[in-house]
Amino acid sequence: MSDIDDVLVSRADIARLAGVRRPAVTNWERRHQDFPDPAVVDRADGLGEIEVFRAAEILAWLERRTVPANARRPEEPAGTTYGDRFRAGLGGARAGALLQVVQRLGGPEAERFRGELSVADYLTVLLSLVYVRGCLPDEWKRVTADASRDQLPHSGELLVRFLARAVEQGLGPGHGQLLLALSRRLGDSRVADTVQLLDETGSVERAEYAQAFEWLLARYGELAGRTAGDFFTPRAAVDLVSKLMTNDARGVRSVHDPFVRAGELLAAALDGVADAREGALPEASGAGVGEHPLALAGMNLALHGVTDADLRPGHTAPSAGLGPGRRAFDRVVANPPFNTRLPEYPGDPAHWRYGKPPRHNANFDWLQYVVASLAAGGRAAVVMPDIAAFSSNPSERRIRSAMVEDGAVEALIALPSHLFTTTSISVTIWLLRYPEGSGDEVLFVDARRFGSMASRVQRALAPEETQSIFREYESWWAARAAGRPYPGIPGVSRAVPLAEIRERDHTLSPSVYLSSDLPTDASAVDPSELNVLAGRMAEAHSRARAADTAVDELLRRYGL
């Protein structure tokens, strides 16, 4: 019996100990049938379950994988295996120590640490401290030295020292001044306690900083996010988009997010593409609304190793000033605000290749902007509310039809409701591509029945469910490349030819093409009438869900 037989490790631990990015572990699982199977155990914080692996089994598997020459560290000789790294790392810092401290500071005990600060302000301070500890180690050493020597008599002076460096990293002076004000309100002793707890975690790998930061972002979105830029993308959608962007990614040189929020989608896509390329990270860029979300995005990306991302102020609708962009991108990911209004006087409608969207809804302003931002051969993943796929608005229907006919629409994946912590709305991921002038088929995947309620208000997808959704897309892609038909799974996935989509008036709701509840005597029903009724019914359901969400928000606001 070895000394690690009882040691359990998560996917993040495996990545950290083996010296790879987190998505690489998922790729190993997907591509190698002999990768060890996980077990499901309760989380230490009591918030659900987590999949873990036996360290001994992982070590045995990694010992059979040699680190490529271009990925070896300077001190590693030829023939070094990932198992060598993993074994050496097991003797290092306690895995998950930083995350455990962060969960203590930002979890149920937060009330005793945050003083008079609101939840949003307190979590902003925690996010910034994790960023500084992970990305500015020299400044952090000065912080902890002063904390030890002076017990932080002037928290404002302390924060100025590392915020000056943070400003140089591109976070902007506004965010620095915000943190300075928040630290003074938090109080010297609380700042000292927080810094000390974070410092006591010892040596921490970059992957764990990113994991802790993402946990705090999720907490922020759940408890504090109320503006368009603060409705962060749910983990299930982030993981799925990351996988979807890895397909055929070897030549990807640039990744862009036109509504970057806190950088969660962009960071995940960059990680996935980098692992698929097995090389340097591609160029990263994005736009966001509000200095605070942009600062969070900058910190998030830096903790993922991207310190030179081009992040700029943006808008809630592209036609308000984003324009079609000065350059095209190999990959675009986006979770834009849903159902916002267009500006009264659009600034640059040049990206309206397929038509003018209705004034009351910018969904197809965003979809057209993303298509216009793609380089030749480029692909995109956009999170959209369900209604965009079947809206009967004449302008939106014309745009949707033109996009399909031009070959810009590759696939639609319907996800379950309640993935967001702040709304019960269900969403669909649109997979878009650089249009070649004609389309032939569209893949539809219906995952609305997937997932389970992780809390009273939020649904989560298990890793194997996310993997199974991606596997359908990957299988379809491989079938197309080989020139053979894609079989699909009844009720779950199907490749629909363009002729059938035309018959249904270019409705793109996956349920329309995958439902098993259609009449058995199809000849007795007028297809055009059925399409109109299906569209109206789906739109009515969507509006009903929106009304339910509004009522829930009112009840929450008044404590009912």
CSV table of N, CA and C in Angstrom, one decimal, residues 71-129:
chain,number,residue,atom,x,y,z
A,71,ALA,N,7.0,21.7,-24.0
A,71,ALA,CA,6.3,22.0,-22.7
A,71,ALA,C,7.1,21.7,-21.5
A,72,ARG,N,8.4,21.2,-21.7
A,72,ARG,CA,9.2,20.9,-20.5
A,72,ARG,C,9.7,22.2,-19.9
A,73,ARG,N,9.9,22.2,-18.6
A,73,ARG,CA,10.5,23.3,-17.8
A,73,ARG,C,12.0,23.2,-18.0
A,74,PRO,N,12.6,24.3,-17.8
A,74,PRO,CA,14.1,24.4,-18.0
A,74,PRO,C,14.8,23.3,-17.2
A,75,GLU,N,14.4,23.0,-16.0
A,75,GLU,CA,15.1,22.0,-15.1
A,75,GLU,C,14.7,20.6,-15.4
A,76,GLU,N,13.7,20.3,-16.3
A,76,GLU,CA,13.2,19.0,-16.6
A,76,GLU,C,14.0,18.3,-17.7
A,77,PRO,N,14.6,17.2,-17.5
A,77,PRO,CA,15.3,16.5,-18.6
A,77,PRO,C,14.4,15.8,-19.5
A,78,ALA,N,14.9,15.4,-20.7
A,78,ALA,CA,14.1,14.7,-21.7
A,78,ALA,C,13.6,13.4,-21.0
A,79,GLY,N,12.4,13.0,-21.4
A,79,GLY,CA,11.8,11.8,-20.8
A,79,GLY,C,11.0,12.1,-19.5
A,80,THR,N,10.9,13.3,-19.1
A,80,THR,CA,10.1,13.6,-17.9
A,80,THR,C,8.7,13.4,-18.2
A,81,THR,N,8.0,12.7,-17.3
A,81,THR,CA,6.6,12.5,-17.5
A,81,THR,C,5.7,13.4,-16.6
A,82,TYR,N,4.4,13.5,-17.0
A,82,TYR,CA,3.5,14.2,-16.1
A,82,TYR,C,3.4,13.6,-14.7
A,83,GLY,N,3.6,12.3,-14.7
A,83,GLY,CA,3.6,11.6,-13.4
A,83,GLY,C,4.7,12.1,-12.5
A,84,ASP,N,5.9,12.4,-13.1
A,84,ASP,CA,7.0,12.9,-12.3
A,84,ASP,C,6.6,14.2,-11.6
A,85,ARG,N,6.0,15.1,-12.4
A,85,ARG,CA,5.5,16.4,-11.8
A,85,ARG,C,4.5,16.1,-10.7
A,86,PHE,N,3.5,15.2,-11.0
A,86,PHE,CA,2.4,15.0,-10.1
A,86,PHE,C,3.0,14.5,-8.8
A,87,ARG,N,3.9,13.5,-8.9
A,87,ARG,CA,4.5,12.9,-7.6
A,87,ARG,C,5.2,14.0,-6.8
A,88,ALA,N,6.0,14.8,-7.5
A,88,ALA,CA,6.7,15.9,-6.8
A,88,ALA,C,5.7,16.9,-6.2
A,89,GLY,N,4.7,17.2,-6.9
A,89,GLY,CA,3.7,18.2,-6.4
A,89,GLY,C,2.9,17.7,-5.2
A,90,LEU,N,2.8,16.4,-5.0
A,90,LEU,CA,2.0,15.9,-3.9
A,90,LEU,C,2.7,16.2,-2.6
A,91,GLY,N,4.0,16.5,-2.6
A,91,GLY,CA,4.7,16.8,-1.4
A,91,GLY,C,4.7,18.3,-1.1
A,92,GLY,N,4.0,19.1,-1.9
A,92,GLY,CA,4.0,20.5,-1.8
A,92,GLY,C,2.9,21.0,-0.9
A,93,ALA,N,2.3,22.2,-1.3
A,93,ALA,CA,1.3,22.8,-0.5
A,93,ALA,C,0.0,22.0,-0.4
A,94,ARG,N,-0.7,22.2,0.6
A,94,ARG,CA,-2.0,21.5,0.8
A,94,ARG,C,-3.0,21.9,-0.3
A,95,ALA,N,-3.4,21.0,-1.1
A,95,ALA,CA,-4.3,21.3,-2.2
A,95,ALA,C,-5.6,21.9,-1.7
A,96,GLY,N,-6.1,23.0,-2.4
A,96,GLY,CA,-7.3,23.6,-2.0
A,96,GLY,C,-7.3,24.5,-0.8
A,97,ALA,N,-6.1,24.8,-0.3
A,97,ALA,CA,-6.1,25.6,1.0
A,97,ALA,C,-6.6,27.0,0.7
A,98,LEU,N,-6.2,27.6,-0.4
A,98,LEU,CA,-6.7,29.0,-0.7
A,98,LEU,C,-8.2,29.0,-0.9
A,99,LEU,N,-8.7,28.0,-1.7
A,99,LEU,CA,-10.1,28.0,-1.9
A,99,LEU,C,-10.9,27.8,-0.6
A,100,GLN,N,-10.4,27.0,0.3
A,100,GLN,CA,-11.1,26.8,1.6
A,100,GLN,C,-11.2,28.1,2.4
A,101,VAL,N,-10.1,28.9,2.3
A,101,VAL,CA,-10.1,30.1,3.1
A,101,VAL,C,-11.0,31.1,2.4
A,102,VAL,N,-11.0,31.2,1.1
A,102,VAL,CA,-11.9,32.1,0.3
A,102,VAL,C,-13.3,31.7,0.6
A,103,GLN,N,-13.6,30.4,0.6
A,103,GLN,CA,-15.0,30.0,0.9
A,103,GLN,C,-15.4,30.4,2.3
A,104,ARG,N,-14.5,30.4,3.2
A,104,ARG,CA,-14.8,30.8,4.6
A,104,ARG,C,-15.0,32.3,4.7
A,105,LEU,N,-14.2,33.1,4.0
A,105,LEU,CA,-14.3,34.5,4.0
A,105,LEU,C,-15.6,35.0,3.3
A,106,GLY,N,-15.9,34.3,2.2
A,106,GLY,CA,-17.0,34.8,1.4
A,106,GLY,C,-18.3,34.0,1.6
A,107,GLY,N,-18.3,33.0,2.4
A,107,GLY,CA,-19.4,32.1,2.6
A,107,GLY,C,-20.3,32.5,3.8
A,108,PRO,N,-20.9,31.6,4.5
A,108,PRO,CA,-21.8,32.0,5.6
A,108,PRO,C,-21.1,32.8,6.7
A,109,GLU,N,-19.8,32.7,6.8
A,109,GLU,CA,-19.1,33.5,7.9
A,109,GLU,C,-18.8,34.9,7.4
A,110,ALA,N,-19.2,35.3,6.2
A,110,ALA,CA,-18.8,36.6,5.7
A,110,ALA,C,-19.3,37.8,6.5
A,111,GLU,N,-20.5,37.6,7.2
A,111,GLU,CA,-21.1,38.6,8.0
A,111,GLU,C,-20.1,39.2,9.0
A,112,ARG,N,-19.3,38.3,9.6
A,112,ARG,CA,-18.4,38.7,10.7
A,112,ARG,C,-17.1,39.4,10.2
A,113,PHE,N,-16.9,39.2,8.9
A,113,PHE,CA,-15.7,39.8,8.3
A,113,PHE,C,-15.9,41.1,7.6
A,114,ARG,N,-17.1,41.3,7.0
A,114,ARG,CA,-17.3,42.5,6.1
A,114,ARG,C,-17.8,43.7,6.8
A,115,GLY,N,-18.1,43.7,8.1
A,115,GLY,CA,-18.4,44.9,8.8
A,115,GLY,C,-19.6,45.6,8.2
A,116,GLU,N,-19.4,47.0,7.9
A,116,GLU,CA,-20.5,47.8,7.4
A,116,GLU,C,-20.6,47.7,5.8
A,117,LEU,N,-19.7,47.0,5.2
A,117,LEU,CA,-19.7,46.9,3.8
A,117,LEU,C,-20.8,46.1,3.3
A,118,SER,N,-21.4,46.5,2.1
A,118,SER,CA,-22.4,45.7,1.5
A,118,SER,C,-21.7,44.4,1.0
A,119,VAL,N,-22.5,43.4,0.6
A,119,VAL,CA,-22.0,42.1,0.1
A,119,VAL,C,-21.2,42.4,-1.1
A,120,ALA,N,-21.7,43.2,-2.0
A,120,ALA,CA,-21.0,43.5,-3.3
A,120,ALA,C,-19.7,44.2,-3.1
A,121,ASP,N,-19.6,45.1,-2.1
A,121,ASP,CA,-18.4,45.8,-1.9
A,121,ASP,C,-17.4,44.9,-1.2
A,122,TYR,N,-17.8,44.1,-0.3
A,122,TYR,CA,-16.9,43.2,0.4
A,122,TYR,C,-16.3,42.2,-0.5
A,123,LEU,N,-17.2,41.6,-1.4
A,123,LEU,CA,-16.7,40.6,-2.4
A,123,LEU,C,-15.7,41.3,-3.4
A,124,THR,N,-15.9,42.5,-3.7
A,124,THR,CA,-15.0,43.3,-4.5
A,124,THR,C,-13.6,43.3,-3.9
A,125,VAL,N,-13.6,43.6,-2.6
A,125,VAL,CA,-12.3,43.6,-1.9
A,125,VAL,C,-11.6,42.2,-1.9
A,126,LEU,N,-12.4,41.2,-1.7
A,126,LEU,CA,-11.8,39.8,-1.7
A,126,LEU,C,-11.3,39.5,-3.0
A,127,LEU,N,-12.1,39.8,-4.1
A,127,LEU,CA,-11.6,39.5,-5.4
A,127,LEU,C,-10.3,40.2,-5.8
A,128,SER,N,-10.2,41.4,-5.3
A,128,SER,CA,-9.0,42.2,-5.6
A,128,SER,C,-7.8,41.6,-4.8
A,129,LEU,N,-8.0,41.2,-3.6
A,129,LEU,CA,-6.9,40.7,-2.8
A,129,LEU,C,-6.4,39.3,-3.4
